[in-house]
Coordinates of C-alpha atoms and ligand atoms in Angstrom, one line a residue:
M1421 CA -28.3 -6.4 -14.7
S1422 CA -26.0 -6.5 -11.8
L1423 CA -25.8 -9.4 -9.4
K1424 CA -26.8 -7.2 -6.5
F1425 CA -29.9 -6.0 -8.4
R1426 CA -30.9 -9.5 -9.3
L1427 CA -30.6 -10.6 -5.7
R1428 CA -32.7 -7.8 -4.5
I1429 CA -35.5 -8.6 -7.1
R1430 CA -35.4 -12.2 -6.1
L1431 CA -35.6 -11.3 -2.4
L1432 CA -38.5 -9.0 -3.1
L1433 CA -40.4 -11.6 -5.2
M1434 CA -39.9 -14.2 -2.5
L1435 CA -41.3 -11.8 0.1
W1436 CA -44.3 -11.0 -2.1
G1437 CA -44.8 -14.7 -2.8
I1438 CA -44.8 -15.5 0.9
F1439 CA -47.1 -12.7 1.6
L1440 CA -49.6 -13.9 -1.0
L1441 CA -49.4 -17.5 0.0
T1442 CA -49.9 -16.7 3.7
L1443 CA -53.1 -14.7 2.9
F1444 CA -54.4 -16.5 -0.1
L1445 CA -54.2 -20.1 1.1
P1446 CA -56.0 -19.6 4.4
S1447 CA -58.7 -17.7 2.5
L1448 CA -59.1 -20.5 0.0
Y1449 CA -59.2 -23.0 2.7
Y1450 CA -61.7 -20.9 4.7
N1451 CA -64.0 -20.5 1.6
N1452 CA -64.0 -24.3 0.9
Y1453 CA -64.6 -25.0 4.5
L1454 CA -67.5 -22.6 4.6
K1455 CA -69.0 -24.1 1.5
D1456 CA -68.7 -27.6 2.9
E1457 CA -70.3 -26.5 6.2
I1458 CA -73.1 -24.8 4.4
L1459 CA -73.7 -27.9 2.2
R1460 CA -73.7 -30.1 5.2
E1461 CA -76.1 -27.9 7.1
T1462 CA -78.3 -27.6 4.0
Q1463 CA -78.3 -31.3 3.5
A1464 CA -79.2 -31.8 7.2
R1465 CA -82.0 -29.2 6.8
A1466 CA -83.2 -30.9 3.6
T1467 CA -83.2 -34.3 5.4
R1468 CA -85.1 -32.9 8.3
E1469 CA -87.6 -31.2 6.0
L1470 CA -88.0 -34.4 3.9
S1471 CA -88.7 -36.4 7.1
L1472 CA -91.2 -33.8 8.2
I1473 CA -92.9 -33.9 4.8
K1474 CA -93.0 -37.7 4.9
D1475 CA -94.4 -37.6 8.4
L1476 CA -97.0 -35.0 7.3
M1477 CA -97.9 -37.1 4.3
L1478 CA -98.4 -40.2 6.4
R1479 CA -100.6 -38.3 8.7
E1480 CA -102.8 -37.1 5.9
E1481 CA -105.7 -39.2 4.8
E1482 CA -105.1 -41.4 1.9
F1483 CA -104.9 -39.4 -1.3
A1484 CA -107.5 -40.0 -3.9
G1485 CA -105.0 -40.1 -6.6
P1486 CA -101.8 -38.5 -7.9
E1487 CA -103.5 -35.2 -8.6
Q1488 CA -104.4 -34.8 -4.9
L1489 CA -100.9 -35.7 -4.0
H1490 CA -99.6 -33.1 -6.5
A1491 CA -101.8 -30.4 -5.0
W1492 CA -100.8 -31.4 -1.5
L1493 CA -97.1 -31.3 -2.4
H1494 CA -97.5 -27.9 -4.0
R1495 CA -99.2 -26.6 -0.8
V1496 CA -96.5 -27.9 1.5
S1497 CA -93.6 -26.8 -0.6
D1498 CA -94.6 -23.2 -0.8
P1499 CA -93.8 -22.1 2.8
L1500 CA -90.8 -24.3 2.9
K1501 CA -89.4 -22.8 -0.4
V1502 CA -88.3 -26.2 -1.6
R1503 CA -89.2 -28.3 -4.6
I1504 CA -90.9 -31.7 -3.7
T1505 CA -91.0 -34.5 -6.2
Y1506 CA -92.6 -37.9 -5.8
V1507 CA -91.1 -40.7 -8.0
D1508 CA -92.6 -44.2 -8.2
E1509 CA -90.4 -47.3 -8.2
R1510 CA -90.0 -47.3 -11.9
G1511 CA -88.5 -43.9 -11.8
Q1512 CA -91.5 -42.1 -13.2
I1513 CA -92.5 -38.8 -11.6
I1514 CA -96.0 -39.0 -10.1
A1515 CA -96.2 -35.5 -8.6
D1516 CA -93.9 -32.4 -8.5
S1517 CA -94.5 -29.2 -6.6
E1518 CA -93.1 -27.0 -9.4
V1519 CA -94.4 -28.7 -12.5
P1520 CA -98.0 -28.3 -13.6
F1521 CA -99.8 -31.6 -13.2
D1522 CA -100.7 -32.0 -16.8
Q1523 CA -97.0 -31.8 -17.8
I1524 CA -96.0 -34.5 -15.3
S1525 CA -96.5 -37.4 -17.6
S1526 CA -94.1 -35.8 -20.2
L1527 CA -91.2 -35.6 -17.7
A1528 CA -88.3 -37.9 -18.2
S1529 CA -87.7 -41.0 -16.0
M1530 CA -85.6 -40.3 -12.9
D1531 CA -84.3 -43.8 -12.1
E1532 CA -80.8 -42.7 -13.1
R1533 CA -80.6 -39.8 -10.9
P1534 CA -77.9 -40.5 -8.3
E1535 CA -80.0 -39.5 -5.2
I1536 CA -82.9 -41.7 -6.4
A1537 CA -80.6 -44.7 -6.9
E1538 CA -78.9 -44.0 -3.5
A1539 CA -82.3 -43.8 -1.7
Y1540 CA -82.9 -47.4 -2.7
A1541 CA -79.5 -48.5 -1.5
S1542 CA -79.4 -46.5 1.8
P1543 CA -81.9 -44.6 4.0
T1544 CA -81.1 -41.2 2.4
G1545 CA -79.7 -40.4 -1.0
S1546 CA -78.3 -37.0 -1.9
S1547 CA -76.8 -35.2 -4.8
L1548 CA -75.6 -31.7 -5.7
R1549 CA -76.3 -30.7 -9.4
H1550 CA -76.9 -27.9 -11.7
D1551 CA -80.4 -27.8 -12.9
R1552 CA -80.7 -26.7 -16.5
T1553 CA -84.4 -25.8 -16.2
S1554 CA -84.0 -23.3 -13.4
D1555 CA -80.3 -22.6 -14.3
S1556 CA -79.3 -23.0 -10.7
N1557 CA -77.4 -25.4 -8.4
L1558 CA -79.7 -27.6 -6.4
L1559 CA -79.2 -30.0 -3.5
Y1560 CA -81.3 -33.1 -3.9
V1561 CA -82.2 -35.3 -0.9
A1562 CA -84.3 -38.4 -1.4
Q1563 CA -85.8 -41.1 0.8
R1564 CA -87.9 -44.2 0.1
I1565 CA -91.6 -44.0 1.0
E1566 CA -94.2 -46.7 1.3
G1567 CA -97.2 -46.7 -1.1
R1568 CA -100.5 -45.8 0.4
G1569 CA -103.9 -46.3 -1.3
K1570 CA -103.8 -45.2 -4.8
I1571 CA -100.3 -43.8 -4.5
P1572 CA -97.6 -46.4 -5.2
G1573 CA -94.4 -46.7 -3.2
G1574 CA -91.4 -44.9 -4.4
V1575 CA -89.0 -42.1 -3.5
L1576 CA -89.9 -38.7 -2.1
R1577 CA -87.3 -36.1 -3.0
V1578 CA -86.8 -32.5 -2.0
A1579 CA -84.6 -30.0 -3.9
I1580 CA -83.2 -26.9 -2.2
P1581 CA -81.8 -24.2 -4.4
L1582 CA -78.2 -23.2 -3.5
S1583 CA -77.6 -20.4 -6.0
S1584 CA -78.2 -17.6 -3.5
I1585 CA -75.8 -19.3 -1.0
F1586 CA -73.2 -19.9 -3.7
Y1587 CA -73.6 -16.3 -4.9
A1588 CA -73.1 -15.1 -1.3
L1589 CA -70.1 -17.3 -1.0
R1590 CA -68.6 -16.0 -4.3
N1591 CA -69.1 -12.5 -3.1
V1592 CA -67.3 -13.2 0.1
A1593 CA -64.5 -14.8 -1.9
V1594 CA -64.3 -11.7 -4.3
I1595 CA -64.3 -9.3 -1.4
Q1596 CA -61.6 -11.4 0.3
R1597 CA -59.5 -11.4 -2.8
L1598 CA -59.9 -7.6 -3.2
I1599 CA -58.8 -7.1 0.3
I1600 CA -55.8 -9.4 -0.2
L1601 CA -54.9 -7.6 -3.5
T1602 CA -55.2 -4.2 -1.9
G1603 CA -53.1 -5.4 1.1
F1604 CA -50.6 -6.9 -1.3
I1605 CA -50.3 -3.7 -3.4
G1606 CA -49.8 -1.8 -0.2
F1607 CA -47.3 -4.3 1.1
A1608 CA -45.5 -4.5 -2.3
L1609 CA -45.2 -0.7 -2.4
M1610 CA -44.0 -0.4 1.2
S1611 CA -41.5 -3.3 0.8
L1612 CA -40.2 -1.8 -2.4
G1613 CA -39.8 1.6 -0.8
L1614 CA -38.2 0.1 2.2
M1615 CA -35.8 -2.0 0.0
V1616 CA -34.9 1.0 -2.1
S1617 CA -34.2 3.2 0.9
T1618 CA -32.5 0.4 2.8
S1619 CA -30.3 -0.5 -0.1
R1620 CA -29.5 3.2 -0.6
S1621 CA -28.5 3.4 3.1
V1622 CA -26.6 0.2 2.9
S1623 CA -24.8 1.3 -0.2
L1624 CA -23.9 4.6 1.6
L1625 CA -22.6 2.6 4.5
S1626 CA -20.6 0.3 2.2
K1627 CA -19.1 3.3 0.3
A1628 CA -18.3 4.8 3.7
A1629 CA -16.6 1.5 4.8
D1630 CA -14.6 1.5 1.5
S1631 CA -13.6 5.0 2.0
I1632 CA -12.6 4.3 5.6
G1633 CA -10.5 1.4 4.2
Q1634 CA -8.7 4.0 2.0
G1635 CA -8.1 6.1 5.1
N1636 CA -10.7 8.8 4.5
V1637 CA -13.2 9.3 7.3
K1638 CA -14.2 12.9 6.8
S1639 CA -17.5 14.1 5.4
L1640 CA -19.1 10.7 5.4
L1641 CA -22.3 9.1 6.7
Q1642 CA -24.4 12.2 7.1
F1643 CA -27.6 10.5 8.2
H1644 CA -30.5 12.3 9.7
P1645 CA -30.7 11.6 13.5
R1646 CA -34.2 10.0 13.0
H1647 CA -32.9 7.7 10.3
Y1648 CA -33.0 4.1 11.3
F1649 CA -29.4 3.6 10.3
Y1650 CA -28.3 6.7 12.2
P1651 CA -27.0 4.8 15.3
L1652 CA -25.0 2.4 13.1
A1653 CA -23.6 5.3 11.0
K1654 CA -22.7 7.2 14.1
S1655 CA -20.9 4.3 15.6
I1656 CA -19.1 3.6 12.3
R1657 CA -18.0 7.3 12.1
E1658 CA -16.9 7.4 15.7
N1659 CA -14.9 4.2 15.3
A1660 CA -13.4 5.4 12.0
E1661 CA -12.3 8.6 13.7
R1662 CA -10.8 6.6 16.5
V1663 CA -9.0 4.3 14.0
E1664 CA -7.8 7.4 12.1
S1665 CA -6.3 8.8 15.2
Y1666 CA -4.6 5.5 16.0
I1667 CA -3.3 5.4 12.4
Q1668 CA -2.1 9.0 12.7
T1669 CA -0.3 8.2 16.0
I1670 CA 1.2 5.0 14.5
T1671 CA 2.2 6.9 11.3
E1672 CA 3.8 9.7 13.4
Q1673 CA 5.7 7.1 15.5
K1674 CA 6.7 5.2 12.4
S1675 CA 8.1 8.4 10.7
Q1676 CA 9.8 9.4 14.0
L1677 CA 11.4 6.0 14.2
E1678 CA 12.3 6.1 10.5
S1679 CA 13.9 9.6 10.9
I1680 CA 15.8 8.3 14.0
L1681 CA 17.0 5.3 12.0
D1682 CA 17.8 7.4 9.0
G1683 CA 19.8 9.8 11.2
I1684 CA 22.0 6.9 12.4
E1685 CA 25.3 6.8 10.6
E1686 CA 25.5 3.1 10.9
G1687 CA 23.8 1.0 8.2
L1688 CA 21.0 -1.0 9.7
L1689 CA 19.3 -4.0 8.1
L1690 CA 16.3 -5.6 9.8
L1691 CA 15.9 -9.3 9.0
D1692 CA 12.7 -11.2 9.4
S1693 CA 12.4 -14.8 10.8
T1694 CA 13.1 -16.2 7.3
G1695 CA 16.4 -14.4 7.2
R1696 CA 15.4 -11.9 4.5
I1697 CA 15.8 -8.2 4.7
D1698 CA 12.5 -6.6 5.9
S1699 CA 13.6 -3.0 6.2
S1700 CA 16.7 -0.8 6.1
N1701 CA 17.8 2.7 7.0
R1702 CA 19.2 5.4 4.7
A1703 CA 22.8 4.7 5.6
A1704 CA 22.4 1.1 4.6
R1705 CA 20.8 2.0 1.3
K1706 CA 23.7 4.4 0.7
M1707 CA 26.2 1.7 1.4
F1708 CA 24.7 -0.7 -1.1
T1709 CA 23.6 1.6 -3.9
S1710 CA 24.4 -1.1 -6.5
V1711 CA 21.6 -3.3 -5.1
P1712 CA 18.3 -1.8 -6.5
E1713 CA 16.0 -3.1 -3.7
L1714 CA 17.2 -4.4 -0.4
K1715 CA 13.9 -5.7 0.8
G1716 CA 13.3 -9.4 0.4
R1717 CA 17.0 -10.2 -0.2
R1718 CA 19.3 -12.4 1.9
P1719 CA 22.3 -10.7 3.5
L1720 CA 24.6 -12.6 1.2
E1721 CA 23.0 -11.0 -1.9
V1722 CA 23.8 -7.6 -0.5
I1723 CA 27.1 -8.0 1.5
R1724 CA 29.1 -10.6 -0.4
S1725 CA 30.4 -12.3 2.7
P1726 CA 29.6 -15.9 3.4
E1727 CA 31.0 -15.5 6.9
L1728 CA 28.4 -12.8 7.6
Q1729 CA 25.6 -14.9 6.2
A1730 CA 26.6 -17.8 8.4
A1731 CA 26.6 -15.6 11.4
C1732 CA 23.1 -14.3 10.5
N1733 CA 21.9 -17.9 10.3
R1734 CA 23.4 -18.8 13.6
V1735 CA 21.8 -15.8 15.3
L1736 CA 18.4 -16.5 13.7
E1737 CA 18.6 -20.1 14.8
N1738 CA 19.3 -18.9 18.3
E1739 CA 22.7 -20.7 18.4
I1740 CA 24.2 -17.4 19.5
H1741 CA 22.5 -14.3 20.7
S1742 CA 24.8 -11.8 19.0
F1743 CA 27.8 -11.6 16.7
H1744 CA 30.6 -9.0 16.4
S1745 CA 33.2 -8.9 13.7
E1746 CA 35.1 -7.0 11.1
V1747 CA 34.1 -7.8 7.5
T1748 CA 36.1 -7.0 4.4
I1749 CA 34.3 -6.6 1.1
G1750 CA 36.6 -6.4 -1.9
A1751 CA 39.8 -4.5 -1.5
N1752 CA 38.5 -1.2 -0.3
F1753 CA 35.5 -1.7 2.0
F1754 CA 35.7 -2.6 5.6
Y1755 CA 32.8 -2.8 8.1
H1756 CA 32.4 -3.4 11.8
V1757 CA 29.4 -5.7 11.9
H1758 CA 27.2 -6.3 14.9
I1759 CA 24.3 -8.8 14.6
V1760 CA 21.7 -9.1 17.4
R1761 CA 18.7 -11.4 17.6
I1762 CA 15.4 -9.6 18.4
E1763 CA 12.2 -11.2 19.6
H1764 CA 9.0 -9.2 18.9
Q1765 CA 6.6 -11.9 20.2
K1766 CA 6.6 -15.6 20.7
D1767 CA 7.4 -17.2 17.3
D1768 CA 8.0 -13.7 15.8
Y1769 CA 11.6 -13.0 15.8
G1770 CA 14.3 -11.5 13.6
A1771 CA 17.7 -9.9 13.7
I1772 CA 19.3 -6.5 13.2
I1773 CA 22.6 -6.1 11.3
A1774 CA 24.4 -2.9 12.2
L1775 CA 27.2 -2.0 9.8
H1776 CA 29.7 0.6 10.7
D1777 CA 31.7 1.6 7.6
I1778 CA 35.4 1.8 8.7
S1779 CA 36.8 2.0 5.2
E1780 CA 37.9 5.6 5.7
L1781 CA 39.4 4.8 9.0
K1782 CA 41.3 2.0 7.5
R1783 CA 42.4 4.2 4.6
L1784 CA 43.6 6.8 7.0
E1785 CA 45.4 4.2 9.0
K1786 CA 47.2 3.0 5.9
V1787 CA 48.0 6.6 4.9
R1788 CA 49.5 7.1 8.4
R1789 CA 51.5 3.9 8.1
D1790 CA 52.7 4.8 4.6
F1791 CA 53.5 8.3 5.8
V1792 CA 55.6 7.1 8.7
A1793 CA 57.4 4.6 6.4
N1794 CA 58.0 7.3 3.8
A1795 CA 59.1 10.0 6.2
S1796 CA 61.5 7.5 7.9
H1797 CA 62.8 6.5 4.5
E1798 CA 63.3 10.1 3.4
L1799 CA 65.1 11.0 6.7
R1800 CA 67.1 7.8 6.7
T1801 CA 68.9 8.6 3.4
P1802 CA 70.5 12.0 4.5
L1803 CA 71.0 10.6 8.0
T1804 CA 72.9 7.6 6.6
S1805 CA 74.9 9.9 4.5
I1806 CA 75.7 12.2 7.5
K1807 CA 76.6 9.1 9.6
G1808 CA 78.9 7.9 6.8
Y1809 CA 80.8 11.1 6.4
T1810 CA 81.0 11.6 10.1
E1811 CA 82.7 8.2 10.4
V1812 CA 85.1 9.3 7.6
L1813 CA 85.8 12.5 9.6
M1814 CA 86.4 10.5 12.7
S1815 CA 88.8 8.1 11.0
D1816 CA 90.8 10.5 8.8
E1817 CA 91.0 13.8 10.6
S1818 CA 94.4 14.8 9.1
D1819 CA 93.4 15.4 5.4
P1820 CA 91.9 18.9 5.2
D1821 CA 90.4 18.5 1.7
V1822 CA 88.6 15.3 2.6
R1823 CA 87.5 17.0 5.8
S1824 CA 86.1 20.0 4.0
S1825 CA 84.2 17.9 1.4
C1826 CA 82.8 15.7 4.1
L1827 CA 81.6 18.7 6.1
K1828 CA 80.0 20.1 2.9
V1829 CA 78.1 16.9 2.4
I1830 CA 77.1 16.8 6.1
F1831 CA 75.9 20.4 5.8
K1832 CA 73.9 19.7 2.6
N1833 CA 72.2 16.7 4.1
T1834 CA 71.5 18.5 7.4
N1835 CA 69.8 21.3 5.3
H1836 CA 67.8 18.6 3.5
I1837 CA 66.7 17.1 6.8
I1838 CA 65.7 20.6 8.0
K1839 CA 63.8 21.1 4.8
I1840 CA 61.9 17.8 5.2
V1841 CA 61.1 18.6 8.8
N1842 CA 60.0 22.1 7.8
D1843 CA 57.8 20.8 5.0
L1844 CA 56.4 18.1 7.4
L1845 CA 55.6 20.8 10.0
Q1846 CA 54.0 22.9 7.2
L1847 CA 51.9 20.0 6.1
A1848 CA 50.9 19.2 9.6
K1849 CA 49.9 22.8 10.0
V1850 CA 47.8 23.0 6.9
E1851 CA 46.2 19.6 7.7
D1852 CA 45.3 20.7 11.2
Y1853 CA 41.6 21.4 11.2
N1854 CA 42.0 23.7 14.1
T1855 CA 44.3 26.0 12.2
I1856 CA 42.2 29.2 11.8
M1857 CA 42.4 30.5 8.2
D1858 CA 42.2 34.2 7.7
I1859 CA 40.1 34.2 4.5
R1860 CA 39.5 37.6 3.0
P1861 CA 39.6 39.3 -0.4
V1862 CA 43.3 39.4 -1.5
R1863 CA 45.0 40.3 -4.8
A1864 CA 46.5 37.2 -6.3
D1865 CA 49.3 39.4 -7.7
D1866 CA 50.4 40.4 -4.1
G1867 CA 50.7 36.7 -3.2
L1868 CA 52.8 36.0 -6.3
M1869 CA 55.2 38.9 -5.7
E1870 CA 55.6 37.9 -2.0
A1871 CA 56.4 34.3 -3.0
W1872 CA 58.8 35.4 -5.8
K1873 CA 60.9 37.3 -3.3
A1874 CA 62.0 34.0 -1.7
C1875 CA 62.8 32.5 -5.1
I1876 CA 64.9 35.3 -6.5
P1877 CA 68.3 34.0 -5.3
A1878 CA 67.8 30.6 -6.9
A1879 CA 66.2 32.2 -10.0
L1880 CA 69.2 34.6 -10.4
E1881 CA 71.6 31.7 -10.0
R1882 CA 69.9 29.8 -12.8
G1883 CA 69.1 32.8 -14.9
V1884 CA 65.4 32.1 -14.7
S1885 CA 63.0 35.1 -15.1
L1886 CA 59.4 35.6 -14.1
Q1887 CA 56.8 36.9 -16.6
N1888 CA 53.9 38.2 -14.5
Y1889 CA 50.7 38.5 -16.5
L1890 CA 48.6 39.1 -13.4
A1891 CA 47.9 42.8 -13.9
S1892 CA 48.7 44.9 -10.9
D1893 CA 44.9 45.4 -10.3
G1894 CA 44.7 41.7 -11.0
P1895 CA 42.2 39.1 -9.9
L1896 CA 40.7 39.3 -6.4
V1897 CA 40.5 36.0 -4.7
L1898 CA 39.1 34.9 -1.3
A1899 CA 42.0 33.3 0.4
D1900 CA 44.3 33.2 3.5
F1901 CA 47.1 35.4 2.2
D1902 CA 50.0 33.4 3.9
Q1903 CA 48.7 30.2 2.5
L1904 CA 48.3 31.7 -1.0
V1905 CA 51.9 32.8 -0.8
Q1906 CA 52.9 29.3 0.3
V1907 CA 51.2 27.8 -2.8
F1908 CA 52.8 30.3 -5.1
R1909 CA 56.2 29.7 -3.5
N1910 CA 56.0 25.9 -3.8
L1911 CA 55.0 26.2 -7.5
L1912 CA 57.6 28.9 -8.3
E1913 CA 60.4 26.9 -6.5
N1914 CA 59.6 23.9 -8.6
A1915 CA 59.3 26.0 -11.8
V1916 CA 62.8 27.5 -11.1
K1917 CA 64.2 24.2 -10.1
Y1918 CA 63.1 22.4 -13.3
S1919 CA 63.5 25.3 -15.8
P1920 CA 66.6 25.2 -18.0
S1921 CA 69.1 28.0 -17.6
G1922 CA 67.7 31.2 -18.9
G1923 CA 64.2 29.8 -18.9
E1924 CA 61.1 31.8 -18.3
I1925 CA 58.2 31.3 -15.9
E1926 CA 54.8 32.7 -16.9
V1927 CA 52.0 33.4 -14.4
S1928 CA 48.6 34.3 -15.8
S1929 CA 44.9 34.1 -14.7
S1930 CA 41.4 33.7 -16.0
A1931 CA 38.0 34.2 -14.3
Q1932 CA 34.8 32.3 -14.9
N1933 CA 31.6 31.4 -12.9
G1934 CA 32.8 33.2 -9.7
R1935 CA 36.2 31.4 -9.8
V1936 CA 39.7 32.6 -10.6
T1937 CA 42.0 30.1 -12.2
I1938 CA 45.8 30.9 -11.9
A1939 CA 48.3 29.2 -14.2
V1940 CA 52.0 28.8 -13.4
S1941 CA 53.9 27.6 -16.5
D1942 CA 57.6 26.7 -17.0
S1943 CA 59.7 25.4 -19.8
G1944 CA 61.1 22.5 -17.8
P1945 CA 61.1 18.8 -18.9
G1946 CA 57.4 18.3 -18.0
I1947 CA 55.8 15.5 -16.1
P1948 CA 54.9 12.1 -17.6
R1949 CA 51.2 11.6 -18.1
H1950 CA 50.9 8.6 -15.7
D1951 CA 52.6 10.6 -12.9
Q1952 CA 50.4 13.7 -13.3
Q1953 CA 47.9 12.7 -10.6
R1954 CA 50.4 11.2 -8.3
I1955 CA 52.7 14.2 -8.0
F1956 CA 50.2 15.7 -5.5
E1957 CA 50.7 12.7 -3.1
R1958 CA 53.1 13.1 -0.2
F1959 CA 56.7 12.1 -0.9
F1960 CA 56.0 11.3 -4.5
R1961 CA 58.7 12.3 -7.0
V1962 CA 59.0 11.6 -10.6
E1963 CA 61.5 8.8 -10.8
R1964 CA 63.6 10.0 -13.7
Y1965 CA 64.4 13.4 -12.0
R1966 CA 65.1 11.9 -8.6
V1967 CA 68.9 11.9 -9.1
K1968 CA 69.0 15.6 -10.0
E1969 CA 66.5 16.6 -7.3
S1970 CA 68.8 17.6 -4.5
G1971 CA 66.7 19.2 -1.8
S1972 CA 63.5 17.7 -3.1
T1973 CA 61.1 16.4 -0.4
G1974 CA 58.1 15.4 -2.5
L1975 CA 55.9 17.3 0.0
G1976 CA 55.5 20.7 -1.7
L1977 CA 52.6 19.8 -4.1
A1978 CA 50.9 17.8 -1.3
I1979 CA 50.9 21.0 0.8
C1980 CA 49.6 23.0 -2.2
R1981 CA 46.7 20.5 -2.8
H1982 CA 45.7 20.6 0.8
I1983 CA 45.7 24.4 1.0
I1984 CA 43.7 24.8 -2.2
R1985 CA 41.2 22.2 -1.2
S1986 CA 40.7 23.8 2.1
H1987 CA 39.8 27.0 0.2
G1988 CA 37.2 25.1 -1.8
G1989 CA 39.3 25.1 -5.0
A1990 CA 41.1 22.6 -7.1
I1991 CA 44.7 22.1 -8.4
W1992 CA 45.9 20.2 -11.4
V1993 CA 48.7 20.0 -14.0
E1994 CA 48.9 20.0 -17.7
S1995 CA 52.1 18.7 -19.3
P1996 CA 53.5 19.3 -21.8
R1997 CA 52.4 22.9 -22.0
K1998 CA 49.6 23.8 -24.4
G1999 CA 51.1 24.1 -27.9
M2000 CA 54.6 22.9 -26.8
S2001 CA 56.4 19.6 -26.6
T2002 CA 57.9 20.2 -23.1
G2003 CA 57.2 22.2 -20.0
S2004 CA 54.3 22.0 -17.5
T2005 CA 51.5 24.3 -16.4
F2006 CA 50.2 24.1 -12.9
F2007 CA 46.6 25.4 -12.5
F2008 CA 44.8 26.2 -9.3
S2009 CA 41.4 27.8 -8.8
L2010 CA 40.0 29.9 -5.9
P2011 CA 36.7 31.6 -5.2
A2012 CA 36.7 35.1 -6.8
S2013 CA 35.9 38.1 -4.6
E2014 CA 33.7 41.0 -5.6
E2015 CA 34.9 43.2 -2.7
E2016 CA 37.8 45.5 -2.7
A2017 CA 41.0 43.8 -1.6
V2018 CA 42.7 44.8 1.7
S2019 CA 46.4 44.5 1.1
P2020 CA 47.7 42.1 3.8
L2021 CA 51.1 43.5 3.2
L2022 CA 49.9 46.9 4.5
S2023 CA 47.6 45.7 7.2
Ligands
ADP2641 P1 59.6 18.5 -4.4 O1 59.6 19.5 -5.4 O2 60.1 19.0 -3.1 O3 60.3 17.2 -4.8 P2 56.9 18.5 -4.9 O4 55.7 17.9 -4.2 O5 56.8 20.0 -5.0 O6 58.2 18.1 -4.2 O7 57.0 17.9 -6.3 C1 56.7 16.5 -6.5 C2 57.4 16.0 -7.7 O8 56.7 16.5 -8.9 C3 58.8 16.5 -7.9 O9 59.7 15.7 -7.2 C4 59.0 16.5 -9.4 O10 59.4 15.2 -9.7 C5 57.6 16.8 -9.9 N1 57.5 18.2 -10.3 C6 57.0 19.2 -9.5 N2 57.0 20.4 -10.2 C7 57.5 20.1 -11.4 C8 57.8 20.9 -12.5 N3 57.5 22.2 -12.6 N4 58.4 20.3 -13.6 C9 58.7 19.0 -13.6 N5 58.4 18.2 -12.5 C10 57.9 18.7 -11.5

């Protein structure tokens, strides 16, 4: 049995108990009061009648004996409807209006009757008893009487039957109880019905309240307009709808705010007054993916910078209003940090940490610095050489041989500087985001042949030949033709440069998943494994070939990588060549084209 049910039953029983008590007790009291009043009145009447009989008796002439007294008593008692008994001082009955005279002498002594005993002690004695002879309740009233003539002194007693009065009283009580019972049954049924219907309504209201708590206000509280809970239900529904509309507005505003915050590139961390992270935006979560949950953590747990934590503490303690600085985390992460104190309300404050990731900026700065250093270094070597030989020319102008060899060196170094400058210009061009690329379907074979033309003199000089496996109707790629030629040219120039005399360069292709991969292989010395990634960096050259590499700038492969990446492809090297102990194969991939190629050479 549920607690709610037990409570209801207890409440109902209490209500019924109160109902019964409030009706039953007054009725009980009223019945007793009525009985007492009737008894008192009957006693008064009996006393009056006894006095009257005594008076009448005294006015009568003296009785000849007990028999005349008996007859007289019988006569007087008849209209009064009472029993009259005359008892002498010994307690013996002398005359009785309801007992035949010849039986009087056989009646028991009365001296122990309470009313008789009381009549001797006080003016009037009375007693209420059940009489076995008449099987009824009788009220006895007795008074002393003086003896006259042949009649001795004693006690005159009247007995008034009360059975009819008591019967009437009992009937009244029974009727009263019936009325109370009927009233009680009616009340019980009504209160039960009311409780059932009320508790059903209350349970509906409580379910509705629960449901509202869970954010659902629709299709609830459908009470009939005449239902006594209708006004309450109506007001609950209206309030719930109002609350729902507020919630909706707040939710919309919240999601708007979240989208704004998530749209901001800076990482934002909102600290509460205890200095713990309360919320964060998407950029911040992306910055600290290694921390599973930012909420509830202290800034130091997320950004391992004691300096930043100290700044947060100072801002939260209102020592400073805001803080700006650059924070370095590890070797590669740099942030511009801005901390501001925010006050929502009195005693409700926090702080916002805005983190601007400047790692890429820093990296580019370093690249630029390295580039300037590298370029200066690369240019300084030939320039130093030119300067040296020029000095020689200036000091010893007479020796034609020395002069000629000096001029050759100057010429060679000047060419090298020109090549570096050209390559740098080329790199700047391909790196320029504003350079418009003319991407269209082109035949890779056309690009290869165009590039090979420029390599032919060097190839002839070294006896290096080209084995072209790209069929004449070869792979179609989506590319800027000039840039494709540039890639082929750089790869072929390297292949020619590093191939041994009489070596062979092979160019082939394969297509897969909408991409064409072109491979340029040579039989040169190959590239050490640990340098294979680095050869695509600017100015990087494999150390052991440096001496031989006259005319090397270390920029060719960097240019290739940039071009290929800007086409959405990739470039990599495998060395030694597959199945061989030397040589290298340069691969690059480009998007394949389905459409027919338009020859750029013809257009
Ligand atoms: P460059 O050829 O002008 O020096 P690259 O960027 O084209 O510059 O090449 C970078 C370096 O990679 C070269 O200096 C060389 O050490 C190495 N390299 C490039 N291609 C080959 C090749 N086919 N065989 C061996 N080494 C190569």
